[in-house]
Tab-separated table of N, CA and C in Angstrom:
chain	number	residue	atom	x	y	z
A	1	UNK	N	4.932	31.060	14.404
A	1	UNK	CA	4.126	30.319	13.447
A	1	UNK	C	4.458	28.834	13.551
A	2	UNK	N	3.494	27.864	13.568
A	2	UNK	CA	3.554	26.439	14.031
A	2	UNK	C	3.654	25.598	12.640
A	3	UNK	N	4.012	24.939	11.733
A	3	UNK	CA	4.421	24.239	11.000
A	3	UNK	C	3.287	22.984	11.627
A	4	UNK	N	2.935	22.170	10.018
A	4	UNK	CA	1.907	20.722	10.081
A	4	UNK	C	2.717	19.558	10.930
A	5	UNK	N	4.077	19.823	10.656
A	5	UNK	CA	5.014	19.200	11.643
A	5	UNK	C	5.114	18.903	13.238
A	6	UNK	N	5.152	20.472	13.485
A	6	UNK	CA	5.246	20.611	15.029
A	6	UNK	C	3.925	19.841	15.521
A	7	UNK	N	2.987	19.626	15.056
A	7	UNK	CA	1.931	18.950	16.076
A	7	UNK	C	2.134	17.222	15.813
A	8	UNK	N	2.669	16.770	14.263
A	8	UNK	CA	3.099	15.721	14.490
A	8	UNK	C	4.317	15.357	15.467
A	9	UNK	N	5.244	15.894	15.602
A	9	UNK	CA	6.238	15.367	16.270
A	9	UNK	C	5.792	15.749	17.786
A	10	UNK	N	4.871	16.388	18.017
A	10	UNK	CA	4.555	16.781	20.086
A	10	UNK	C	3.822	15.288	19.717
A	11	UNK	N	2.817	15.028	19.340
A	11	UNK	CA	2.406	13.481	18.924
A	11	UNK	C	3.012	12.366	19.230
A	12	UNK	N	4.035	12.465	18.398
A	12	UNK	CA	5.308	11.615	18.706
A	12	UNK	C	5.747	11.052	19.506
A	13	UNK	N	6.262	12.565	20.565
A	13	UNK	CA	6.619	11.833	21.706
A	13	UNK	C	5.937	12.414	23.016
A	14	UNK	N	4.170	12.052	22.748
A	14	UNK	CA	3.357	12.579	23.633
A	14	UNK	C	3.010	11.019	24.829
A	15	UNK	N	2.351	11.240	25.630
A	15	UNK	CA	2.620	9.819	26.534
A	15	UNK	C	0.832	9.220	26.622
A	16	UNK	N	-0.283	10.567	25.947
A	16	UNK	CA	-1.608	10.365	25.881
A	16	UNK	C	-1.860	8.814	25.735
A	17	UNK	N	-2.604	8.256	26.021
A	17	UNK	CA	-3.131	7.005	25.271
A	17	UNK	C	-3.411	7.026	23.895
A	18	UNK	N	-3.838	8.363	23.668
A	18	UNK	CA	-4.296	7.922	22.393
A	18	UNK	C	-3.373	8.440	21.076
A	19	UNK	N	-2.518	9.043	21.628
A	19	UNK	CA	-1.076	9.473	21.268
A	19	UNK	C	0.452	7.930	21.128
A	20	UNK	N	-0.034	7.338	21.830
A	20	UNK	CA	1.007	6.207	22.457
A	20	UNK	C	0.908	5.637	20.914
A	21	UNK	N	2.775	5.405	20.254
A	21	UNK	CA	2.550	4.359	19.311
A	21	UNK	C	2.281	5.264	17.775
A	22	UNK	N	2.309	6.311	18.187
A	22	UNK	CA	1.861	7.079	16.566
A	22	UNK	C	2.621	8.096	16.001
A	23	UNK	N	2.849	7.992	14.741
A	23	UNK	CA	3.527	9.308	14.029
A	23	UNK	C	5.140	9.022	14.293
A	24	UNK	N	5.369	7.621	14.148
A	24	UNK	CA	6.328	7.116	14.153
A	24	UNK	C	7.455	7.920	12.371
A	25	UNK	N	6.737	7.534	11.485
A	25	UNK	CA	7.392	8.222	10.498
A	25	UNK	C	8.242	9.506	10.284
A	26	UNK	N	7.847	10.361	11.485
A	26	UNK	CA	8.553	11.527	11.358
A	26	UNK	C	8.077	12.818	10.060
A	27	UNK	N	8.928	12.924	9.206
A	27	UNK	CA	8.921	13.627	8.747
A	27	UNK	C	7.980	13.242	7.206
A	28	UNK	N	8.059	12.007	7.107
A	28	UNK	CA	7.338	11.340	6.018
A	28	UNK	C	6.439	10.664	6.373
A	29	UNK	N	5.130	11.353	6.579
A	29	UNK	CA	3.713	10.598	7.317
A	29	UNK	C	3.325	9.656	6.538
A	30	UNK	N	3.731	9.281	5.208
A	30	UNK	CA	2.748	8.667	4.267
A	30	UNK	C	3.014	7.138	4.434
A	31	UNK	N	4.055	7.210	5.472
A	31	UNK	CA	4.491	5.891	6.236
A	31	UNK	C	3.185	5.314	7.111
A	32	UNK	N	2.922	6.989	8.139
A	32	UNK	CA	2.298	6.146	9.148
A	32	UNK	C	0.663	6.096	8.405
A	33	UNK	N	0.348	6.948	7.924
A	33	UNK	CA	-1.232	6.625	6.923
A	33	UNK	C	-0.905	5.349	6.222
A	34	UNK	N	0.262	4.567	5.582
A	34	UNK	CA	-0.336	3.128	4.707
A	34	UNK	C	-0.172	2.916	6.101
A	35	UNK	N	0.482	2.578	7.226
A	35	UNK	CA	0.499	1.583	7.790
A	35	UNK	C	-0.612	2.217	9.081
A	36	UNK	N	-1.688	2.807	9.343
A	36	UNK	CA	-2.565	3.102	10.648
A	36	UNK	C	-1.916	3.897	11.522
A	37	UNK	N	-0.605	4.832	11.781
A	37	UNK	CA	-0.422	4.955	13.017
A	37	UNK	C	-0.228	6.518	12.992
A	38	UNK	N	-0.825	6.928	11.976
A	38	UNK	CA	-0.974	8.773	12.277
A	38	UNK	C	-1.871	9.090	12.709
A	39	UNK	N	-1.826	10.072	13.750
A	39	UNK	CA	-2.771	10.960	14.044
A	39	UNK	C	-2.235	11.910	14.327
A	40	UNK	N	-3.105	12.948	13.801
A	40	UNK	CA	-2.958	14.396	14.385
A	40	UNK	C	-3.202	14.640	15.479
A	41	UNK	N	-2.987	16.253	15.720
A	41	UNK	CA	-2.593	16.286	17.429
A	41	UNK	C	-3.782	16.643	17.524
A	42	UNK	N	-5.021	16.948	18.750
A	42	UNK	CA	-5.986	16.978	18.988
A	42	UNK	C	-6.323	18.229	19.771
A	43	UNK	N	-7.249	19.550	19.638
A	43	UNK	CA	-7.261	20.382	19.900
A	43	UNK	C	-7.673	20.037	21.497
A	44	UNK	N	-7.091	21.287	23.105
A	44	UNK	CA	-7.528	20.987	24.011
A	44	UNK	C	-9.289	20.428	24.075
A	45	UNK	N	-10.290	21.661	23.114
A	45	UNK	CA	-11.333	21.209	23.718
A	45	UNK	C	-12.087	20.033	23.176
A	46	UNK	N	-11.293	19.111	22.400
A	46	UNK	CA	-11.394	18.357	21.893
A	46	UNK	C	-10.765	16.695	23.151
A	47	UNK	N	-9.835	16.636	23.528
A	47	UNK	CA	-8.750	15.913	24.186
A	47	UNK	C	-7.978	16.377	25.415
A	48	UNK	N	-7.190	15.421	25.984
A	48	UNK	CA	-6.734	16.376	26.867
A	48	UNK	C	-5.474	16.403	26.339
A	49	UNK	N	-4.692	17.638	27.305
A	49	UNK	CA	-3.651	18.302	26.944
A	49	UNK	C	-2.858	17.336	26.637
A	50	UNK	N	-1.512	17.690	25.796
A	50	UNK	CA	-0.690	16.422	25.604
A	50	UNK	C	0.507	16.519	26.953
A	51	UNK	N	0.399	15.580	26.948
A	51	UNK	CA	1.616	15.102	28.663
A	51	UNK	C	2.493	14.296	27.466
A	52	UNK	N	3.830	14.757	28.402
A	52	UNK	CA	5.039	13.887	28.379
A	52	UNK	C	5.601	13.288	29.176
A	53	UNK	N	6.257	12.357	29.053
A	53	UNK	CA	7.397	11.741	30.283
A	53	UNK	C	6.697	9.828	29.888
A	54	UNK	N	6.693	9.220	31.433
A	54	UNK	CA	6.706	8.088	31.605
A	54	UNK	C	4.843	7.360	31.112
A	55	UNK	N	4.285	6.539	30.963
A	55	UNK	CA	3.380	6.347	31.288
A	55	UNK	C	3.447	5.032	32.571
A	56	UNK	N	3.891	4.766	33.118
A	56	UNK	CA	4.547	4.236	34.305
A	56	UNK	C	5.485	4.846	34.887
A	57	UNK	N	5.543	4.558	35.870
A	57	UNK	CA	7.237	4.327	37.427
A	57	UNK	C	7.995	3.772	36.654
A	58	UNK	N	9.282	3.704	36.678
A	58	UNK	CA	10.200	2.876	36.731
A	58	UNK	C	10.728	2.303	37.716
A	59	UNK	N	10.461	0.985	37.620
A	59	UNK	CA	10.975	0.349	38.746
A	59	UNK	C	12.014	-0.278	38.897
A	60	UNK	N	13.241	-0.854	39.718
A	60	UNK	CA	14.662	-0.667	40.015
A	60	UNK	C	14.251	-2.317	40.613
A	61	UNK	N	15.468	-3.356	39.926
A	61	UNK	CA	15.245	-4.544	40.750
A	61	UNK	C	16.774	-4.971	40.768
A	62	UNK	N	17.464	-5.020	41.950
A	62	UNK	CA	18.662	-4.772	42.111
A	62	UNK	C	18.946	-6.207	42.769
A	63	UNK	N	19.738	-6.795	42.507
A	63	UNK	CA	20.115	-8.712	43.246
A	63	UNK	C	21.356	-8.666	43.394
C-alpha cells in the first residue's frame, strides 16, 4: 500500500523536468503550496516515467 507521501518524495528526488526543483518540503507540503513548488507525481499515461540520477555528465577539470 503506497502512502500520499511516497509519490511526493519519488518527486523529490525525480530528475523529470517537470519534477526538477519540487516538493522540496518533505513531509510538510503546505511549505511547497504557499511557496509554488509542489507537484504531485504524474500518472505514466499522463507523463513520462519518473527517472533518477544526473540530468547532466559530470564533468572532471583537473590542473
Amino acid at each position: 500500500m503506497q502512502s500520499y507521501y511516497d509519490g511526493t518524495h519519488r518527486v523529490h528526488h525525480a530528475s523529470n523536468p517537470t519534477y526538477l526543483d519540487k516538493n522540496m518540503g518533505m513531509f510538510l507540503i503546505i511549505w511547497d503550496k504557499m511557496f509554488g513548488t509542489f507537484q504531485p507525481e504524474l500518472h505514466a499515461e499522463d507523463y513520462l516515467p519518473i527517472k533518477y540520477g544526473l540530468t547532466q555528465p559530470l564533468t572532471q577539470s583537473r590542473q
